[in-house]
Tab-separated table of C-alpha atoms in Angstrom:
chain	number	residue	atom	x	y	z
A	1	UNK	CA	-5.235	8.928	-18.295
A	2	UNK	CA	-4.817	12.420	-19.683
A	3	UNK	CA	-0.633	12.736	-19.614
A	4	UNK	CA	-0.993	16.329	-18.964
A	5	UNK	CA	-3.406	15.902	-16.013
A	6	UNK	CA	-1.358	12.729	-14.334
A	7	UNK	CA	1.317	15.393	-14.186
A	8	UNK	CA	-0.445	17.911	-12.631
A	9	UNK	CA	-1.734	15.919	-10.224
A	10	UNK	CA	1.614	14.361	-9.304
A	11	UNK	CA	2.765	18.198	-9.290
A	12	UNK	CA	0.095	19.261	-6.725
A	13	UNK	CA	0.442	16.061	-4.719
A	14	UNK	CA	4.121	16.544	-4.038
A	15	UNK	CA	3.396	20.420	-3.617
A	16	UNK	CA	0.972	19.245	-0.619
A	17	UNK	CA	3.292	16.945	0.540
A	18	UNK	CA	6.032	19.917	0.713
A	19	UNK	CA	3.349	21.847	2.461
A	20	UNK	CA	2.284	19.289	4.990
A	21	UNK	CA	6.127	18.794	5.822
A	22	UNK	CA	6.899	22.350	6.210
A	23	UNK	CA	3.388	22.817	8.675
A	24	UNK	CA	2.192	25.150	5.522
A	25	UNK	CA	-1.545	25.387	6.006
A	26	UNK	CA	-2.206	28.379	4.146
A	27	UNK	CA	0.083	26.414	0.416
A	28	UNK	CA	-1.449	23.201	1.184
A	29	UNK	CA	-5.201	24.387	1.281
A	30	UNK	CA	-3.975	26.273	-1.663
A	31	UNK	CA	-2.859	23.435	-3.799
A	32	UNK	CA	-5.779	21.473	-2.248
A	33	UNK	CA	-8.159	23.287	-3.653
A	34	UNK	CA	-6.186	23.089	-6.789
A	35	UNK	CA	-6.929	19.477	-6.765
A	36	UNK	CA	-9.688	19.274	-5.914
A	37	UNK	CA	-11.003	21.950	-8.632
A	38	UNK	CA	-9.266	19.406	-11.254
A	39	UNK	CA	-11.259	16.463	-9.881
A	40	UNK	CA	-14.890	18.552	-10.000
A	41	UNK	CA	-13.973	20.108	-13.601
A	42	UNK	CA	-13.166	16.630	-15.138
A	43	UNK	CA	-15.964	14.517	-13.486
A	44	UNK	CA	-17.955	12.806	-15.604
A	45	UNK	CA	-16.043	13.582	-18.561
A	46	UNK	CA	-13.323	11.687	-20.553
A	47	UNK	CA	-10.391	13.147	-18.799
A	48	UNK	CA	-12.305	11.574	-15.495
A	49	UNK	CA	-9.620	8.930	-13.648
A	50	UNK	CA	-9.599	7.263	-10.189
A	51	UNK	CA	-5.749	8.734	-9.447
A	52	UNK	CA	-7.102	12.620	-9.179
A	53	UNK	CA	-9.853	11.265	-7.060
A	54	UNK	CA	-7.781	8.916	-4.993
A	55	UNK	CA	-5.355	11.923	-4.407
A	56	UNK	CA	-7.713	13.952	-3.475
A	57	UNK	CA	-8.793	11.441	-0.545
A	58	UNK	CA	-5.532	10.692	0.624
A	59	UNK	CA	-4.934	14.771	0.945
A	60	UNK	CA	-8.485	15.568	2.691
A	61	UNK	CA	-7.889	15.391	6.209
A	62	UNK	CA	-11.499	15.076	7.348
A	63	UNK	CA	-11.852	11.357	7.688
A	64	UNK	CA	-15.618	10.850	6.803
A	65	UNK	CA	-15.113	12.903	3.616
A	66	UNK	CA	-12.201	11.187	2.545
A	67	UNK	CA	-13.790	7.882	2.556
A	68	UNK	CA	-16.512	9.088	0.269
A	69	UNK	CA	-13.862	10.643	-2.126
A	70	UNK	CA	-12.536	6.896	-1.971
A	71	UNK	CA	-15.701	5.757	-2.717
A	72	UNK	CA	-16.174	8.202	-5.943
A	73	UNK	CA	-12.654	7.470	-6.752
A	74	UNK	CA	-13.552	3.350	-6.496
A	75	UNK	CA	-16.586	4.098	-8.813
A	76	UNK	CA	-14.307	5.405	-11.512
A	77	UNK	CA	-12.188	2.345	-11.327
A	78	UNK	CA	-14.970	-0.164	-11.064
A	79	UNK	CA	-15.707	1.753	-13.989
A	80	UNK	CA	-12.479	1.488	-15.984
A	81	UNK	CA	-12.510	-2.157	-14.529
A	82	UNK	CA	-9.323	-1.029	-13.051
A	83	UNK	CA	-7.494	-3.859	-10.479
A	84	UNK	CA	-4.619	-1.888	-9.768
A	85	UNK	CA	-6.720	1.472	-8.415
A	86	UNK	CA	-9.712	-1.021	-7.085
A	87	UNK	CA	-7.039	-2.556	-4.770
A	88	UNK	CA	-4.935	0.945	-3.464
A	89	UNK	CA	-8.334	2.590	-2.918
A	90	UNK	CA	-9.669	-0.145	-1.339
A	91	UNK	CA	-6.346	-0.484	1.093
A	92	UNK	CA	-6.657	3.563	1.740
A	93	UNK	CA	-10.209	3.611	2.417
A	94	UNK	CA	-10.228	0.673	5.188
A	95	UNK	CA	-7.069	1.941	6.670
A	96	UNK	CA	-9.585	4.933	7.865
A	97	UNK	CA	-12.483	3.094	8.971
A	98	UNK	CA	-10.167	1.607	11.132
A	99	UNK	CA	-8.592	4.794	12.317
A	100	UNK	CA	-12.335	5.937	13.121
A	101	UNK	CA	-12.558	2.443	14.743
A	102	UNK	CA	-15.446	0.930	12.010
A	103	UNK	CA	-13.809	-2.369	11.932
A	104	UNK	CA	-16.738	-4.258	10.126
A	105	UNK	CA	-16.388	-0.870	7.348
A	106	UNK	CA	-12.646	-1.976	6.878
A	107	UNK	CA	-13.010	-5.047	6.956
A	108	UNK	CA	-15.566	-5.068	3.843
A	109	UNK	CA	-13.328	-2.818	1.694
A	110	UNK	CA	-10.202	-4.980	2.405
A	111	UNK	CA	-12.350	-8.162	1.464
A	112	UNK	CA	-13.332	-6.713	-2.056
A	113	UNK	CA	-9.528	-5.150	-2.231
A	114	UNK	CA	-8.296	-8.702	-1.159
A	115	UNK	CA	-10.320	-10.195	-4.882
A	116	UNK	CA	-9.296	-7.344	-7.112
A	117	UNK	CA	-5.263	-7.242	-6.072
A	118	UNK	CA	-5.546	-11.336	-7.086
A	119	UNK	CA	-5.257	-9.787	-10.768
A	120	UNK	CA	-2.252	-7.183	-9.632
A	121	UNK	CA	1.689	-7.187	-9.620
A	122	UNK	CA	2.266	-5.323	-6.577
A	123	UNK	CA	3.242	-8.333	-4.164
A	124	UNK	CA	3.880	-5.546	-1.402
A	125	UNK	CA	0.106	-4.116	-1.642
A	126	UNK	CA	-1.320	-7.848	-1.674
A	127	UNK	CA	0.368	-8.781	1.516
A	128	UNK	CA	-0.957	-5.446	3.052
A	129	UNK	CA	-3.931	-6.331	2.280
A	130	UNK	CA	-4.052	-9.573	3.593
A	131	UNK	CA	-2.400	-9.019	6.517
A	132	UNK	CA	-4.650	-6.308	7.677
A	133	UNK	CA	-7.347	-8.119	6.534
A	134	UNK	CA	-6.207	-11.353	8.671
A	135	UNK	CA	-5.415	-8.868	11.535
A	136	UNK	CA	-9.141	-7.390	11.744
A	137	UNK	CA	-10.464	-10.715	11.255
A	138	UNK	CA	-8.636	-12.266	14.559
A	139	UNK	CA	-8.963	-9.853	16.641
């Protein structure tokens, strides 16, 4: 990825974070739009990355919308062939179905998440996975 756009994406994703701490709507749709202007301008193109996708779904607060940011953001790693964002994204995305209570939704994107993360280091995000996964699948 594009050094100078990882860092302005980590910049605007801890400026939203300040914002959504401090109960600053007006700064966070600010910077959100900010992100989400970076993610539109570099689509397609060779500065194009899962991170300033995935970002931009774990910001949007609209549930729906963020899991179809997920899914663009899941396309660019398939894409790259990427484990690593092919796992988080994953993770992210079924957390939300099952906040909007789609349990078969999550339980799909933790089973795909579940075979990429065998290929990552992240021992934390593999038990997640699996444990949510397990979880869904018991109940």
């Amino acid at each position: 990825m594009n050094t100078k756009i990882y860092k302005e994406v980590l910049y605007l994703a801890k400026e939203l974070m300040r914002c959504a701490n401090k109960k600053d709507q007006a700064g966070f749709d600010a910077f959100y739009q900010e992100l989400k202007q970076i993610c539109e301008d570099n689509d397609g193109t060779d500065k194009d990355h899962p991170v300033q996708w995935e970002t931009l779904g774990d910001f949007t607060d609209e549930l729906e919308q963020a899991i179809g940011i997920y899914d663009k953001a899941l396309e660019k790693a398939i894409a790259m062939n990427s484990k690593d964002y092919l796992s988080s994204i994953g993770f992210s995305a079924a957390l939300l179905k099952v906040e909007l209570g789609d349990k078969v939704g999550a339980i799909q994107y933790l089973e795909q998440a579940k075979i990429h993360s065998n290929k990552i280091i992240d021992k934390e995000l593999k038990a997640e996975i699996h444990d949510l996964l397990k979880k869904l699948q018991d109940e």
